[in-house]
CSV table of C-alpha atoms and ligand atoms in Angstrom, one decimal:
chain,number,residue,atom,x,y,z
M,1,UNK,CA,70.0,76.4,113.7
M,2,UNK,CA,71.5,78.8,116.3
M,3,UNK,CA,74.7,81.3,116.7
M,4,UNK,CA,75.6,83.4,119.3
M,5,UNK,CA,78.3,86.1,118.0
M,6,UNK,CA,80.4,88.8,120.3
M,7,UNK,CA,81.4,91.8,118.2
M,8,UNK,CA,83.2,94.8,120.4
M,9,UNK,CA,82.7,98.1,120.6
M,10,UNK,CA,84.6,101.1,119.1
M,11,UNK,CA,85.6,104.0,120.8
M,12,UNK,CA,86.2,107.3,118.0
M,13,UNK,CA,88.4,110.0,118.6
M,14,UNK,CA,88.5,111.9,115.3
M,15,UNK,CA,86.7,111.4,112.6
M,16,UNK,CA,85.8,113.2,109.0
M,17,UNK,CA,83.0,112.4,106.9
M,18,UNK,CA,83.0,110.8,103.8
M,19,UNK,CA,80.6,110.2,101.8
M,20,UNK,CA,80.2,108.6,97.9
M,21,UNK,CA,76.7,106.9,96.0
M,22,UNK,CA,78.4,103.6,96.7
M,23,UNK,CA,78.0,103.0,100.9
M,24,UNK,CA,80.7,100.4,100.7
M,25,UNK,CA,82.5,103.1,99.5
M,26,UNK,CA,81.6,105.8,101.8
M,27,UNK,CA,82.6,106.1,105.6
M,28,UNK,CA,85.1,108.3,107.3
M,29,UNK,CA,88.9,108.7,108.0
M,30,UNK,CA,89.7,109.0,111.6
M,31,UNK,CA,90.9,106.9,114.4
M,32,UNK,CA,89.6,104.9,117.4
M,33,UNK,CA,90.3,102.5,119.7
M,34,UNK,CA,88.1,98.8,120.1
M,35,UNK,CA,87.2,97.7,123.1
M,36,UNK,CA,86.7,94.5,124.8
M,37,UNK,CA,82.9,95.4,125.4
M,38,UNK,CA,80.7,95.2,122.8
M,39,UNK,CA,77.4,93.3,121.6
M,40,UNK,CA,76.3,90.0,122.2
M,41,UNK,CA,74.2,88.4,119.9
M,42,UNK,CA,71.9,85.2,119.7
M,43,UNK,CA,70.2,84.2,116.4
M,44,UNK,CA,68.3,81.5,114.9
M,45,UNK,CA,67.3,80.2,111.6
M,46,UNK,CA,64.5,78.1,110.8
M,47,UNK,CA,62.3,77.0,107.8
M,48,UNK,CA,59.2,79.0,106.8
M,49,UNK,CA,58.2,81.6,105.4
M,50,UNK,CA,61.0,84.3,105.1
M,51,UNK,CA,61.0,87.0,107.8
M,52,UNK,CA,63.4,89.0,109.7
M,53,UNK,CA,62.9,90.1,113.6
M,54,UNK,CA,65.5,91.8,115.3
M,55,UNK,CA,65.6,93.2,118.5
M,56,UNK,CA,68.5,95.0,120.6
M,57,UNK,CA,67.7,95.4,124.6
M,58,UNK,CA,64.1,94.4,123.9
M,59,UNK,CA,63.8,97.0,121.1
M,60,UNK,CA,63.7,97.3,117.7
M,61,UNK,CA,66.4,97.3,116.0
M,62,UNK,CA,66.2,98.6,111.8
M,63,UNK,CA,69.5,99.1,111.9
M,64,UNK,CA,70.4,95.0,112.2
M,65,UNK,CA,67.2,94.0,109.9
M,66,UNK,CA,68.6,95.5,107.0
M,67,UNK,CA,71.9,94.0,107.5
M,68,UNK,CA,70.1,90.1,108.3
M,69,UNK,CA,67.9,91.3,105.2
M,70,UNK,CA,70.6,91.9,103.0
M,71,UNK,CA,72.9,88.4,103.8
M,72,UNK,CA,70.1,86.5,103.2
M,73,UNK,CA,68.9,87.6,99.8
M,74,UNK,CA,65.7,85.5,99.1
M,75,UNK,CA,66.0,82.2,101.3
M,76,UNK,CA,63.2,80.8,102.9
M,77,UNK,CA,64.4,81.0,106.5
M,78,UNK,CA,62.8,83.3,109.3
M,79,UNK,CA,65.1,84.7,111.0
M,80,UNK,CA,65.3,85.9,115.0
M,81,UNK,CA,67.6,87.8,116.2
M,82,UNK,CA,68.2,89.4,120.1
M,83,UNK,CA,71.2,91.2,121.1
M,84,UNK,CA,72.1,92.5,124.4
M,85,UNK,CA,74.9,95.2,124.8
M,86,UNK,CA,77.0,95.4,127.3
M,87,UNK,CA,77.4,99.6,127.2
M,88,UNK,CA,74.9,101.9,127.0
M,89,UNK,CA,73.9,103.3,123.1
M,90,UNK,CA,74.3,106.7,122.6
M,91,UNK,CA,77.5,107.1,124.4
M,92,UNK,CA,79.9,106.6,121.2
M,93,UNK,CA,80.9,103.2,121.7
M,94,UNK,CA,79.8,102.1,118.5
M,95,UNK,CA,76.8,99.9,119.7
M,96,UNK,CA,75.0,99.9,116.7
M,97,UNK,CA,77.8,98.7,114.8
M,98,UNK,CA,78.5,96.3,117.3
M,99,UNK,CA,74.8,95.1,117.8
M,100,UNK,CA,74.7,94.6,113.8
M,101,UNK,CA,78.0,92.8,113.2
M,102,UNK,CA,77.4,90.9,115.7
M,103,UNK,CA,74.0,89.9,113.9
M,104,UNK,CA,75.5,89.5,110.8
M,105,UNK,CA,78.3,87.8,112.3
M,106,UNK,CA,76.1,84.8,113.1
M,107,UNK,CA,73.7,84.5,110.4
M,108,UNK,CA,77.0,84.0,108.0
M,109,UNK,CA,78.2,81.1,110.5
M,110,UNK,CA,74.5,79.7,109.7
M,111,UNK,CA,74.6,80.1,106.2
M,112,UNK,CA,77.9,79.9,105.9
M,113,UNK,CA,78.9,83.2,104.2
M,114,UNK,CA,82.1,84.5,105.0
M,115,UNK,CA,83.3,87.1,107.7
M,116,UNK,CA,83.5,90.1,105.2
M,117,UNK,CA,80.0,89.3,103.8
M,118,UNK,CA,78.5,90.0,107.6
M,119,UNK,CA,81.2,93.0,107.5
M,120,UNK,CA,79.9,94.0,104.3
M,121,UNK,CA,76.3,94.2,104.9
M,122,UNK,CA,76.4,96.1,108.4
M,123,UNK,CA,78.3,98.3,107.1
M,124,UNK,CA,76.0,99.2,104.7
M,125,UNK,CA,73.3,99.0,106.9
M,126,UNK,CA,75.2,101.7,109.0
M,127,UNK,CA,75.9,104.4,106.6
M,128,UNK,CA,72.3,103.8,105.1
M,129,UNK,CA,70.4,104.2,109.0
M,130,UNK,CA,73.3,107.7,109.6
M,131,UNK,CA,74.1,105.3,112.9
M,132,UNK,CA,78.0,105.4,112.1
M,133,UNK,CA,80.6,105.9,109.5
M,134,UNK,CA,83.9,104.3,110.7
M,135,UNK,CA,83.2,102.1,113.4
M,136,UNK,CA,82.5,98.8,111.1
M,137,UNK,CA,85.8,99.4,109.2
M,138,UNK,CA,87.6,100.1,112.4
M,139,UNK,CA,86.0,96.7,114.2
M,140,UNK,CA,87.0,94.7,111.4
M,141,UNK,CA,90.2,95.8,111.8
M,142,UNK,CA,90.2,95.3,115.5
M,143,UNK,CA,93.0,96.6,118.1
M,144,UNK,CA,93.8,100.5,117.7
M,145,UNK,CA,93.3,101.9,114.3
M,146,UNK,CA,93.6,105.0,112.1
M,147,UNK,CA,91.7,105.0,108.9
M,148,UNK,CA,93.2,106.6,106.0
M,149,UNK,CA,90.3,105.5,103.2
M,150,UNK,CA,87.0,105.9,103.7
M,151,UNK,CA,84.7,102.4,103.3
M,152,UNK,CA,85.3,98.9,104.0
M,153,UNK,CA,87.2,95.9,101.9
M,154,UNK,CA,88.2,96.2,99.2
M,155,UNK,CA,88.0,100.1,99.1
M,156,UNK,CA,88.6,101.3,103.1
M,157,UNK,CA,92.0,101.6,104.4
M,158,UNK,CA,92.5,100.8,108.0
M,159,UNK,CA,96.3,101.0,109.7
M,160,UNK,CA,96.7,99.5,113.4
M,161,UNK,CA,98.9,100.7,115.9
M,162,UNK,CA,101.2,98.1,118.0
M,163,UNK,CA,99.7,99.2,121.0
M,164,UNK,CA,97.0,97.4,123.4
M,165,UNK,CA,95.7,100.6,125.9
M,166,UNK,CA,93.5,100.1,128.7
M,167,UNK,CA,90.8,102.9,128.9
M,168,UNK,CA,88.4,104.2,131.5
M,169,UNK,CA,85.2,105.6,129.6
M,170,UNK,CA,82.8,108.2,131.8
M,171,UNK,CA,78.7,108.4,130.3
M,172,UNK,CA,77.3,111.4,131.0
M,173,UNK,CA,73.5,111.7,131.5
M,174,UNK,CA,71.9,112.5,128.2
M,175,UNK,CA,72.9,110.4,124.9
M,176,UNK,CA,74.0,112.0,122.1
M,177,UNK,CA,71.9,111.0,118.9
M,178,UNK,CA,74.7,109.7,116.2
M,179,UNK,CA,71.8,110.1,113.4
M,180,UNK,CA,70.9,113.7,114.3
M,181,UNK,CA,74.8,115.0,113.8
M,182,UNK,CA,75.3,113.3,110.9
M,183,UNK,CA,72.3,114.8,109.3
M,184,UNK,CA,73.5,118.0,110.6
M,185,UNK,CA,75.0,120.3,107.1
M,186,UNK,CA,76.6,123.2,109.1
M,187,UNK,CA,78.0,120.4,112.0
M,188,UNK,CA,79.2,118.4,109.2
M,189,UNK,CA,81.2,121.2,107.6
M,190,UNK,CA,82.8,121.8,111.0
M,191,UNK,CA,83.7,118.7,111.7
M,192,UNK,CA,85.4,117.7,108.3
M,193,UNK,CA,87.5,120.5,108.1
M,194,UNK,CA,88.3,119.9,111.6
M,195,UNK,CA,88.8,116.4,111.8
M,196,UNK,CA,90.4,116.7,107.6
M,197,UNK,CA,93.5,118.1,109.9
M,198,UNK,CA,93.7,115.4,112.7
M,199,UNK,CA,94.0,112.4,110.1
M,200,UNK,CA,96.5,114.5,108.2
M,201,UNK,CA,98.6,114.9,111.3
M,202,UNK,CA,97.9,111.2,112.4
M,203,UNK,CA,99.5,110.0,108.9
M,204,UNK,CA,102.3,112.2,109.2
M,205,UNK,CA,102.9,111.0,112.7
M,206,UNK,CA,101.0,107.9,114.2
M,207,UNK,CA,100.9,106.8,117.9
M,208,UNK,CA,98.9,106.7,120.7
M,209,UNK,CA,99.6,109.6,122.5
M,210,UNK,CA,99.2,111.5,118.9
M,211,UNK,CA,95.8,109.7,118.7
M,212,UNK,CA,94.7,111.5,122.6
M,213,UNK,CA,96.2,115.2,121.3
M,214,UNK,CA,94.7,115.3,117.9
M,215,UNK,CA,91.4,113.6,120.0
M,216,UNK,CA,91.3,116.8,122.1
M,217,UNK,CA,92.1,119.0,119.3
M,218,UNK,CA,89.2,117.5,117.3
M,219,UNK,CA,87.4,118.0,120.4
M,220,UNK,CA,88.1,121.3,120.8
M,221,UNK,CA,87.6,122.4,116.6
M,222,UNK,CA,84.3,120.6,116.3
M,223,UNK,CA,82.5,122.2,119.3
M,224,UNK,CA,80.4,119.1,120.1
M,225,UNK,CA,81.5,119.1,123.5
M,226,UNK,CA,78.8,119.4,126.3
M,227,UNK,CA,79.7,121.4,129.3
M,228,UNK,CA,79.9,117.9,131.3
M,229,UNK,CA,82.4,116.6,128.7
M,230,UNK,CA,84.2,120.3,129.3
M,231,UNK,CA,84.1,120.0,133.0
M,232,UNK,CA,85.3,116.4,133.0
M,233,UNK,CA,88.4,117.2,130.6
M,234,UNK,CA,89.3,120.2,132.9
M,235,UNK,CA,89.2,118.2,136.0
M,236,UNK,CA,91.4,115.4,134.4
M,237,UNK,CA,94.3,118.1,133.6
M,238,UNK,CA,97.5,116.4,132.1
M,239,UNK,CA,95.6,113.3,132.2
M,240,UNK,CA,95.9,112.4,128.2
M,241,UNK,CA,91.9,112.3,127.6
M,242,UNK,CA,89.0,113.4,125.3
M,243,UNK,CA,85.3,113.1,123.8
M,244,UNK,CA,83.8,110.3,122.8
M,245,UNK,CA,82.7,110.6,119.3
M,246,UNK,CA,79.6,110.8,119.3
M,247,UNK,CA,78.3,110.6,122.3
M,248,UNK,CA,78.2,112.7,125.6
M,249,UNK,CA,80.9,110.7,127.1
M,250,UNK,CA,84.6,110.9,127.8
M,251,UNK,CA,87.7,108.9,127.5
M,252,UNK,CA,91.0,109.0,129.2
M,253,UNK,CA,94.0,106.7,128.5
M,254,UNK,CA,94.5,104.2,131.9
M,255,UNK,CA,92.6,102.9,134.7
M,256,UNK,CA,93.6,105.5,137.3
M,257,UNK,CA,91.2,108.5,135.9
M,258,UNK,CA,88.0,106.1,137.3
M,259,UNK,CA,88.5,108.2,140.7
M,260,UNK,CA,87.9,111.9,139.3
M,261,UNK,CA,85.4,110.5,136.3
M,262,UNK,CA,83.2,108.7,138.7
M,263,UNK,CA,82.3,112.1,140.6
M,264,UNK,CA,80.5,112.6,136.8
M,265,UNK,CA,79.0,109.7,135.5
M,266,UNK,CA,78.9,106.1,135.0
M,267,UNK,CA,82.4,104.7,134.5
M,268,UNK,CA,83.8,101.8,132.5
M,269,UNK,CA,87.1,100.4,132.4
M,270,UNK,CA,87.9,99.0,128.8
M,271,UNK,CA,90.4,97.1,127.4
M,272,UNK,CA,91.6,97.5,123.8
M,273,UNK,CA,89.9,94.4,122.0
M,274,UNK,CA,92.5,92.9,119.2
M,275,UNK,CA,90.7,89.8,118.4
M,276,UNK,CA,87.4,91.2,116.5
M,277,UNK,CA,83.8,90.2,116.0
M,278,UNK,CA,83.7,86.2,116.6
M,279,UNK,CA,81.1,83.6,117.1
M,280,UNK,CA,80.8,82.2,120.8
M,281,UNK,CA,78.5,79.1,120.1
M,282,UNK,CA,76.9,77.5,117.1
M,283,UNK,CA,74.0,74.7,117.4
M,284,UNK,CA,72.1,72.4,114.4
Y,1,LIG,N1,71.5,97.4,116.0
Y,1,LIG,C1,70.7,98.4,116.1
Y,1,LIG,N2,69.6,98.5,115.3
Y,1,LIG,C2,68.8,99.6,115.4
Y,1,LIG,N3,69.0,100.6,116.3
Y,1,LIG,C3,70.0,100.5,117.1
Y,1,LIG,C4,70.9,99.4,117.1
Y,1,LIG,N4,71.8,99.6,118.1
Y,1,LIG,C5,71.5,100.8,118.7
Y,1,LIG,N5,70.4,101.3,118.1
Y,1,LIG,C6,69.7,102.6,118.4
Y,1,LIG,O1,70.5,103.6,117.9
Y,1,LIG,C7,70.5,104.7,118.8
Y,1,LIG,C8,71.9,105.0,119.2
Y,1,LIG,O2,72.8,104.9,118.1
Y,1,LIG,P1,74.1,105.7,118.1
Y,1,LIG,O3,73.9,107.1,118.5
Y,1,LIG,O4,74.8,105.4,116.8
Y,1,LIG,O5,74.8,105.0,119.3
Y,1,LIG,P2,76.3,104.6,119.5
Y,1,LIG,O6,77.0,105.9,119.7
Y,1,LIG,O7,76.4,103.7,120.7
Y,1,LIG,O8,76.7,103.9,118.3
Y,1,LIG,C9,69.6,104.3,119.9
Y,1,LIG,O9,68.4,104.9,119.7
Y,1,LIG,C10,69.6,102.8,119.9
Y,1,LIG,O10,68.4,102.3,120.4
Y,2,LIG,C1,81.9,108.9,115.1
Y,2,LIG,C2,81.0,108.0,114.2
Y,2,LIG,C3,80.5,108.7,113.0
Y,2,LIG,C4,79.8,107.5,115.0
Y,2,LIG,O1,80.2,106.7,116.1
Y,2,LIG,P1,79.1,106.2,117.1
Y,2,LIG,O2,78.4,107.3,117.7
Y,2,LIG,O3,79.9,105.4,118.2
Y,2,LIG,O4,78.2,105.3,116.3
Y,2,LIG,C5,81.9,106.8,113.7
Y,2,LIG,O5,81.1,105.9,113.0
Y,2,LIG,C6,83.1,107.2,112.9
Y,2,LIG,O6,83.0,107.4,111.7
Y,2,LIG,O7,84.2,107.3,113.5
């Protein structure tokens, strides 16, 4: 059997760390917008001995094995899985999230496990690998999100905002390891205490143009910005624009920023995705 799943990408603003001994308990609070550019994922099951292979771009991919491993327990099914993103990793936009829930996403269809098992599992495959926090939660949820509880269902809480945004994304030369800041103590005090005050403000006062300022605030407080990200924020000026979390990449809130961005990286225009991971084709 065969599935082919889509599962967008996630764009963070703000985000604060949380973490508990349960990982489908543990994520962040924040907010973030998805996008209608994610992973693309093509797997198939067949009968042998069990085994998992998962690649993503041609490469290995640990982060979608344990998730595949996970769903399916101790069948006798090897399991092959290939994904292909459609923006690049490292930039923030929650590609391994995206790669993995895509995965999941179409070895439930085959076994026919539900959608929240394949959420479930990636998630947990996330938090264990340090490769995100929020973004499965936030996916799951689709649209534009702020996340007031840590984790996903039944313990993460994930508000959306009635809005739909279209986004232009600039990539900067050098990726920004997700792993290597979360492992980070004295980045992670930093950033929880700054982004702590972002989801406290978002709660007291959520919207889309409060999502941008507290963005550049968090920007601003956590002091992960390169001097790319700094330069490209300047030359934006009122533009309503900030970091990528976490990657060395901007965002700004329109399609009409693609003109000064370009002059500073690869650009993407993105629109906010508000239908969520979902399987494209299915064959016996
Ligand atoms: N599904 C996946 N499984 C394993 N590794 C992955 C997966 N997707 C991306 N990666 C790897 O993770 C790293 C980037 O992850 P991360 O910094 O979290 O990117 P992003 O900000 O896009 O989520 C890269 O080294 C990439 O090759
Ligand atoms: C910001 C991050 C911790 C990582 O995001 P990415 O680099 O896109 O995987 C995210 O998962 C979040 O909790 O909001």
């Amino acid at each position: 059997m065969k599935a082919t799943a889509f599962c967008p990408g996630h764009i963070t603003g703000f985000f604060s760390p949380k973490r508990h001994r349960d990982p489908l308990r543990s994520g962040s609070l924040g907010a973030g917008i998805c996008i209608d550019q994610g992973a693309v994922t093509t797997l198939s099951a067949t009968e042998g001995n069990r085994s998992i292979k998962a690649a993503v771009d041609g490469n290995a991919a640990p982060v979608t094995e344990t998730a595949l491993d996970l769903l399916l327990g101790d069948r006798e099914l090897q399991i092959r899985s290939e994904t292909v993103l459609q923006l690049p990793c490292g930039a923030g936009f929650g590609t391994s999230a995206a790669g993995t829930i895509s995965a999941a996403a179409a070895l439930c269809s085959i076994l026919s496990l539900s959608r929240e098992e394949a959420v479930r599992a990636a998630h947990i495959a996330e938090i264990k690998h340090n490769t995100g926090l929020g973004d499965v939660a936030a996916i799951s949820r689709c649209g534009v999100t702020y996340r007031l509880k840590e984790g996903v269902k039944p313990y993460g809480r994930v508000e959306r905002l009635d809005c739909t945004p279209t986004i232009t994304a600039c990539v900067f030369k050098n990726p920004l390891s997700t792993a290597d800041i979360l492992t980070d103590k004295e980045k992670n005090k930093i950033i929880s205490k700054a982004g702590e005050k972002c989801i406290a403000e978002m709660r007291r006062s959520p919207s889309l143009d409060n999502l941008f300022a507290l963005s550049r605030r968090f920007t601003d407080e956590s002091m992960l910005a390169s001097e790319e990200v700094t330069e490209a924020l300047r030359a934006l000026g009122d533009t309503q624009a900030s970091m990528i979390m976490l990657g060395n990449s901007v965002f700004a809130l329109g399609s009409g920023a693609e003109d000064i961005l370009s002059s500073f990286g690869k650009t993407f225009v993105l629109h906010t995705d508000t239908t969520g991971p979902r399987i494209l084709t299915r064959t016996e």
